[in-house]
PDB file of C-alpha atoms in Angstrom:
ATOM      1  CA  UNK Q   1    -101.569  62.456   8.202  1.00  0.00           C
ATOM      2  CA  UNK Q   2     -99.916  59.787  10.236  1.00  0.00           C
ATOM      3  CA  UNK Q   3     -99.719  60.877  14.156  1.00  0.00           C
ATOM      4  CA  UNK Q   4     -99.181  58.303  16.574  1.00  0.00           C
ATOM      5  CA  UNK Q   5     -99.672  59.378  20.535  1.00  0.00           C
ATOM      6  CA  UNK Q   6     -97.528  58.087  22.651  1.00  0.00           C
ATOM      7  CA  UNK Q   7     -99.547  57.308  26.121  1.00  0.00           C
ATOM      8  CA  UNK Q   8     -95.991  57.185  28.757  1.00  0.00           C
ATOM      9  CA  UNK Q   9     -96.298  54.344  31.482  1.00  0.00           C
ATOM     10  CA  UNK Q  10     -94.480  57.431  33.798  1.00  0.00           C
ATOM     11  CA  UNK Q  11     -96.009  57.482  37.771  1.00  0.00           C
ATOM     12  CA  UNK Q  12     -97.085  61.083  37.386  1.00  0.00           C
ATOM     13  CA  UNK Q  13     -99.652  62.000  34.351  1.00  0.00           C
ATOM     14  CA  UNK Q  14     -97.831  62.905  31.162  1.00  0.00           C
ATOM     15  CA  UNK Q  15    -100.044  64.616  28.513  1.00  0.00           C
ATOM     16  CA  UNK Q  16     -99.546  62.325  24.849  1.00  0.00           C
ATOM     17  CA  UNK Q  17     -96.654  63.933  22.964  1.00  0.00           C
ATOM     18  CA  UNK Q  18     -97.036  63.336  18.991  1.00  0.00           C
ATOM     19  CA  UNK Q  19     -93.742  61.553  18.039  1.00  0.00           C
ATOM     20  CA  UNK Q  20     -94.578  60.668  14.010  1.00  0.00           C
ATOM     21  CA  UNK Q  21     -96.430  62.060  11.446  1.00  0.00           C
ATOM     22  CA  UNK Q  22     -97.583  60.942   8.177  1.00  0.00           C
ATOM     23  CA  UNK Q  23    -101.049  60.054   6.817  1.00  0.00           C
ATOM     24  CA  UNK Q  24    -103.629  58.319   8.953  1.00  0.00           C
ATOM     25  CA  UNK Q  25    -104.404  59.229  12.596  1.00  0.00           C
ATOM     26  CA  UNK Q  26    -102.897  56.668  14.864  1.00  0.00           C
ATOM     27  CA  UNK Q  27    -103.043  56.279  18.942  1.00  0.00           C
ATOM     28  CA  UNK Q  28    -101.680  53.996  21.006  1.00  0.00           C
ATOM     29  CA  UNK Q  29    -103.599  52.638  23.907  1.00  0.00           C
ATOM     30  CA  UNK Q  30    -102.399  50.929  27.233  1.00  0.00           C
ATOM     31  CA  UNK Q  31    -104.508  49.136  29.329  1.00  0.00           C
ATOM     32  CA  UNK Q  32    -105.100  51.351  32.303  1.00  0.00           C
ATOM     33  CA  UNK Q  33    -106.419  53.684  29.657  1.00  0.00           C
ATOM     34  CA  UNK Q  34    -109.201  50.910  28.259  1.00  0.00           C
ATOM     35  CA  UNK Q  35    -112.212  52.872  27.725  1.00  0.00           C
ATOM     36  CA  UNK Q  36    -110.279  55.793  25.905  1.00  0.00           C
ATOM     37  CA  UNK Q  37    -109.040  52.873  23.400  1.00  0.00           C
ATOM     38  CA  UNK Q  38    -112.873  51.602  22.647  1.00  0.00           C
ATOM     39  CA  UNK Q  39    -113.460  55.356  21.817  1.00  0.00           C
ATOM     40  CA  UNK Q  40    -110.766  56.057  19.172  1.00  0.00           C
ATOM     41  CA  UNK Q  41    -111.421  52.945  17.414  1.00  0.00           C
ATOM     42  CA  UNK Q  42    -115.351  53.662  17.441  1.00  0.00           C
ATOM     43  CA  UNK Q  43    -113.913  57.258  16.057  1.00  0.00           C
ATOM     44  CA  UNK Q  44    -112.308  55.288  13.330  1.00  0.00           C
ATOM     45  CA  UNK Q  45    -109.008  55.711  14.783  1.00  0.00           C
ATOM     46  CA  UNK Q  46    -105.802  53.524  13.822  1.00  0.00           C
ATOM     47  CA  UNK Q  47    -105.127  52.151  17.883  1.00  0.00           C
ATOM     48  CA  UNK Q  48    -101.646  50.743  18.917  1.00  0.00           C
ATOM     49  CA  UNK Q  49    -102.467  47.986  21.819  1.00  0.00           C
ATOM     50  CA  UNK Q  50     -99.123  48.377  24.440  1.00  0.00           C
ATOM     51  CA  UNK Q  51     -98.494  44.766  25.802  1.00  0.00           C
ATOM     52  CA  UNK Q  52    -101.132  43.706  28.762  1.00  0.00           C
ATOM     53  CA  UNK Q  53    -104.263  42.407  29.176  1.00  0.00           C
ATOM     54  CA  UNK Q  54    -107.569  44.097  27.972  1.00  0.00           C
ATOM     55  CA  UNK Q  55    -110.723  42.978  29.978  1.00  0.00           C
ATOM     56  CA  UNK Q  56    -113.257  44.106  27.420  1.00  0.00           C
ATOM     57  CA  UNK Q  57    -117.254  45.278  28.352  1.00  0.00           C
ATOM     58  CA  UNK Q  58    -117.970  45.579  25.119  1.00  0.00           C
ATOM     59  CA  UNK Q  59    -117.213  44.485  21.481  1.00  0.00           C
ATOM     60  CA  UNK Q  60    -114.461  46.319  19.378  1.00  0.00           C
ATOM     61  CA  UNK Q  61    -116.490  47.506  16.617  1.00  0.00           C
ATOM     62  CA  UNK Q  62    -114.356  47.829  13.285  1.00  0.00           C
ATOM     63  CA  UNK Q  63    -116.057  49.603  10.940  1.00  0.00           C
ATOM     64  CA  UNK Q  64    -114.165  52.454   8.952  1.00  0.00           C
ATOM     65  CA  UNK Q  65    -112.678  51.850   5.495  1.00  0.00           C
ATOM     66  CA  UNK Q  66    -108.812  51.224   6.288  1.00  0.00           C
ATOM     67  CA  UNK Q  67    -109.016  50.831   9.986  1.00  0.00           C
ATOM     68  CA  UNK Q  68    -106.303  49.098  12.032  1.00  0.00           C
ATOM     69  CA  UNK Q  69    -106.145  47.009  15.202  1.00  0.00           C
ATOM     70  CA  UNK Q  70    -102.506  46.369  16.012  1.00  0.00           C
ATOM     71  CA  UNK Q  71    -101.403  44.239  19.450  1.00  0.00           C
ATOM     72  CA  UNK Q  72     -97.886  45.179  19.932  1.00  0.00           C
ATOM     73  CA  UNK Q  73     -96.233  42.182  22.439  1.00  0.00           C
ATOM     74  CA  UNK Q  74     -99.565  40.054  21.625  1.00  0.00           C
ATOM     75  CA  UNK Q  75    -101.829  42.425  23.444  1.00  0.00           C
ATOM     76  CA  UNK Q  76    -104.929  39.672  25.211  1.00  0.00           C
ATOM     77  CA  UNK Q  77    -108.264  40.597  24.747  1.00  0.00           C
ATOM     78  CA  UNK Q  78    -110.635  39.432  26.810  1.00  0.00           C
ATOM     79  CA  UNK Q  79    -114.046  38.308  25.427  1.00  0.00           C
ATOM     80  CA  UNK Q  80    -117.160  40.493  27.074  1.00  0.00           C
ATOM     81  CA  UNK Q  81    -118.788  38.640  29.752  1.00  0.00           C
ATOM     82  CA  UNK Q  82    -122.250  39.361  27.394  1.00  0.00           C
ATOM     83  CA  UNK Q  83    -121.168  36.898  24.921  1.00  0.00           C
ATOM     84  CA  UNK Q  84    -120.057  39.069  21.921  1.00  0.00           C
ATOM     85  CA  UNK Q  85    -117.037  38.976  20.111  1.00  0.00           C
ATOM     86  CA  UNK Q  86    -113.770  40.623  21.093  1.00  0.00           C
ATOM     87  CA  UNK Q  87    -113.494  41.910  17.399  1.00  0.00           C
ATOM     88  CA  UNK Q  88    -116.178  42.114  15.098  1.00  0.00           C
ATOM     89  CA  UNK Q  89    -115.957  43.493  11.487  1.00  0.00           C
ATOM     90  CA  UNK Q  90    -118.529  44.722   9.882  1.00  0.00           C
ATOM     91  CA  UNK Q  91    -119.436  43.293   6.517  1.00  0.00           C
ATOM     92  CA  UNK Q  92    -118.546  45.953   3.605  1.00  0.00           C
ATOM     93  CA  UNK Q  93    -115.782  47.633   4.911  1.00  0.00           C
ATOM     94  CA  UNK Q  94    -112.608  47.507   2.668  1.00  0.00           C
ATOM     95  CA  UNK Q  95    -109.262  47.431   4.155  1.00  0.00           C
ATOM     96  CA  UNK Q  96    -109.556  46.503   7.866  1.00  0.00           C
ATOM     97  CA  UNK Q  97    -106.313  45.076   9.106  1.00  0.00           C
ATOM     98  CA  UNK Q  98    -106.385  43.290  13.060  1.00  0.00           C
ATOM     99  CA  UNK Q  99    -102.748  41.721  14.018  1.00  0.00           C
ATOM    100  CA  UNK Q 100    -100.973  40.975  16.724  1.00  0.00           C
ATOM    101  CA  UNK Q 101    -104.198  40.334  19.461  1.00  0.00           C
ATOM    102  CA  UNK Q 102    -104.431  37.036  21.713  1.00  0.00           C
ATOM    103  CA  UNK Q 103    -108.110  36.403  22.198  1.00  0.00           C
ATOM    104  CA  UNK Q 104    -108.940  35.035  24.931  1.00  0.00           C
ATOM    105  CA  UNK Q 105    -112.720  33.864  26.143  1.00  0.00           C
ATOM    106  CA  UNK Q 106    -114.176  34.229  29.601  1.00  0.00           C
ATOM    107  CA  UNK Q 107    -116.814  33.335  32.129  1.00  0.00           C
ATOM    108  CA  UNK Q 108    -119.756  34.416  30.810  1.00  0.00           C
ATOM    109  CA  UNK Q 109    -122.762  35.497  32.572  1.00  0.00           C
ATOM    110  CA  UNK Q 110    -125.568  32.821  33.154  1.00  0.00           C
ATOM    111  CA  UNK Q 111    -128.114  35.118  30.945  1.00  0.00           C
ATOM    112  CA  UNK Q 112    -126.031  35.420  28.220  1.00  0.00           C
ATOM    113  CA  UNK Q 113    -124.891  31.921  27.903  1.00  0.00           C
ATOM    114  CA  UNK Q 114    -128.049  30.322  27.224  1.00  0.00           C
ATOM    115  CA  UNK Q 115    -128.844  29.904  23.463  1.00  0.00           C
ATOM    116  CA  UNK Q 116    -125.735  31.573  22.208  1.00  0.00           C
ATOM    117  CA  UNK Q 117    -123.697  31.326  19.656  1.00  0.00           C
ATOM    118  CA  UNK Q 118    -120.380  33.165  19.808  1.00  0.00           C
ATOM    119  CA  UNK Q 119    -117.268  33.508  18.593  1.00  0.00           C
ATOM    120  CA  UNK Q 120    -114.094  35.558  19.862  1.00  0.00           C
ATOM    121  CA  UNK Q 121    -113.732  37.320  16.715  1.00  0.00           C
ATOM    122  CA  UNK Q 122    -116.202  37.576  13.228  1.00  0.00           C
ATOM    123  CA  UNK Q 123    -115.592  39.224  10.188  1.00  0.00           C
ATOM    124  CA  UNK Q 124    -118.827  40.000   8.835  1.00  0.00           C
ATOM    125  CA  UNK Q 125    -122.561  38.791   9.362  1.00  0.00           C
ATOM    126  CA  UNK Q 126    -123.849  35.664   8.504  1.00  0.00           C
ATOM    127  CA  UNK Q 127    -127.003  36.942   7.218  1.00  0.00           C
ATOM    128  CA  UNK Q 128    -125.306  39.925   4.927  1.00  0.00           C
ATOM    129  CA  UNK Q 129    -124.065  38.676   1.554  1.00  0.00           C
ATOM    130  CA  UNK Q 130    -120.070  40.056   1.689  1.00  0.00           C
ATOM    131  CA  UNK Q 131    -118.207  39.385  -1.432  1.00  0.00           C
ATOM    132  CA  UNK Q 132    -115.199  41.608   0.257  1.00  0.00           C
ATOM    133  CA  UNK Q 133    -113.349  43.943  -2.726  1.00  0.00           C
ATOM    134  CA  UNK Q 134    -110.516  42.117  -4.607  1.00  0.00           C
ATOM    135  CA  UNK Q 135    -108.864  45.608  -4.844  1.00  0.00           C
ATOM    136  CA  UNK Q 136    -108.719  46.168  -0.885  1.00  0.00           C
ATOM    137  CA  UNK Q 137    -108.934  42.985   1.222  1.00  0.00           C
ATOM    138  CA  UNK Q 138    -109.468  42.849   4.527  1.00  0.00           C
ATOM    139  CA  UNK Q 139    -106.212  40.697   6.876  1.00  0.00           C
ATOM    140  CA  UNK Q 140    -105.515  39.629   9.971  1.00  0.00           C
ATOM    141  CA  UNK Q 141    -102.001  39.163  10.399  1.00  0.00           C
ATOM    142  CA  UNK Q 142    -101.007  37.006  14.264  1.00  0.00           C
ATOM    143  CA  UNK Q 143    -104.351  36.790  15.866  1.00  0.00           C
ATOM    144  CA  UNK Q 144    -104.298  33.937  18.143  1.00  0.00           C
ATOM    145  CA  UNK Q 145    -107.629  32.897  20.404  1.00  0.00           C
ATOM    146  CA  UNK Q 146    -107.557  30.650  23.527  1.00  0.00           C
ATOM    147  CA  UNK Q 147    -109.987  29.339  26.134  1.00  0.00           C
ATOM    148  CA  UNK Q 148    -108.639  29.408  29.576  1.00  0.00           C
ATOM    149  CA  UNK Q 149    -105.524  31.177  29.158  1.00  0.00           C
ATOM    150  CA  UNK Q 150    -104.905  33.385  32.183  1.00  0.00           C
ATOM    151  CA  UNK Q 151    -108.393  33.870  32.986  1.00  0.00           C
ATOM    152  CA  UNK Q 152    -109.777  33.836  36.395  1.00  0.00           C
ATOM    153  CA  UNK Q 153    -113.189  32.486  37.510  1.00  0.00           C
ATOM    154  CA  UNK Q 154    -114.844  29.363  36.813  1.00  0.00           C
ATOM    155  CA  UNK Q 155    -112.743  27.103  34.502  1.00  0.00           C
ATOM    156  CA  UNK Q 156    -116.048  24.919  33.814  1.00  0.00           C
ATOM    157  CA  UNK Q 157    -118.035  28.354  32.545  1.00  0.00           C
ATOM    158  CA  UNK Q 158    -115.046  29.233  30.406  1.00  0.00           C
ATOM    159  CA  UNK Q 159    -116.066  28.321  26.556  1.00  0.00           C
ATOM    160  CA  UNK Q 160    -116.906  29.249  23.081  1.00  0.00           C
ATOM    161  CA  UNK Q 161    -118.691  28.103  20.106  1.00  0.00           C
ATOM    162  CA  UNK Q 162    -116.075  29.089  17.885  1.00  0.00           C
ATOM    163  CA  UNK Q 163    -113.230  30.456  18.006  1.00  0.00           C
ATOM    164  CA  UNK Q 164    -113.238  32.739  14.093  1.00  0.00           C
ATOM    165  CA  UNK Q 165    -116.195  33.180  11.937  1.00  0.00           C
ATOM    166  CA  UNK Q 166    -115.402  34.506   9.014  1.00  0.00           C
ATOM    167  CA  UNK Q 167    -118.105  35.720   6.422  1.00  0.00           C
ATOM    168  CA  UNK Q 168    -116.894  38.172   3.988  1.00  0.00           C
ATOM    169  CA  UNK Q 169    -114.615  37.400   1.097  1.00  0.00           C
ATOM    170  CA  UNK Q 170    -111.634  38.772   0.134  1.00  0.00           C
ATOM    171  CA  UNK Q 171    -109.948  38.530   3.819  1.00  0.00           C
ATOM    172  CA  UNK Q 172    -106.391  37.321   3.971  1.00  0.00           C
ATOM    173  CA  UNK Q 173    -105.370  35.739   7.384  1.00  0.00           C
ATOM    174  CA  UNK Q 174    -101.888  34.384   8.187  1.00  0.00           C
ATOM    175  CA  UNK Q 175    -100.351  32.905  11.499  1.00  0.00           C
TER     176      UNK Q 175
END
């Protein structure tokens, strides 16, 4: 069953209303409401991303069979100060769709710069062996990634390794 939640930018605090229902459960997030989104999609929630910018602590960990990340108005996520991804997929998991998200990356923290790696978003693991399944592919549909952007702090501290990594087969992508 489809339900989408409807979180209403009112002044005064509105309770969600349902306003569709079908198969899959569905919520949509706003910003002020950031740590409820990381929640539902660790749930395995479907999450609807209102327009706005997303400072993020942590990664967004996809990792339920048919789970979607959808940016309505290119929702920006911005890249954990730790290093990690925005996004990450885990390898194995049919089906995952991510569209409409602006990555951005940040000022990271002087520990977690050293050494590293990173990317704003990665599909998989480089040391898992992901063939992906031909039957259910994994897409990302208008995912865009940046470095600067509207980012505050110090321009010079502001970088990436890369800006995808993407390890598992069968995953379409289109811009």
């Amino acid at each position: 069953q489809l339900r989408i939640i409807l979180i209403t930018l009112a002044r005064r605090p509105v309770l969600p209303r349902v306003i569709a229902t079908a198969t899959h459960p569905m919520q949509l997030a706003h910003r002020r409401h950031r740590p409820g989104f990381l929640v539902l999609v660790d749930e395995g929630k479907d999450v609807v991303l209102s327009p706005g910018i997303y400072t993020l602590e942590k990664t967004i960990m996809m990792d339920h069979p048919g789970q979607v990340l959808l940016g309505l108005g290119l929702a920006t996520l911005e890249a954990p100060r730790d290093g990690t991804p925005c996004v990450k997929v885990k390898p194995g998991v049919p089906g995952i769709r991510v569209a409409g998200v602006m990555l951005e990356a940040t000022e990271m923290n002087a520990s977690a710069a050293k050494g590293t790696k990173n990317a704003l978003f990665e599909w998989g693991d480089d040391k898992v062996l992901d063939s992906g399944q031909l039957d259910d592919p994994g897409a990302m549909f208008d995912v865009f990634v940046r470095v600067g952007g509207a980012t505050a702090g110090n321009r010079a501290n502001i970088a990436v390794d890369s800006m995808m990594k993407i390890h598992s087969g069968h995953v379409v992508g289109d811009n």
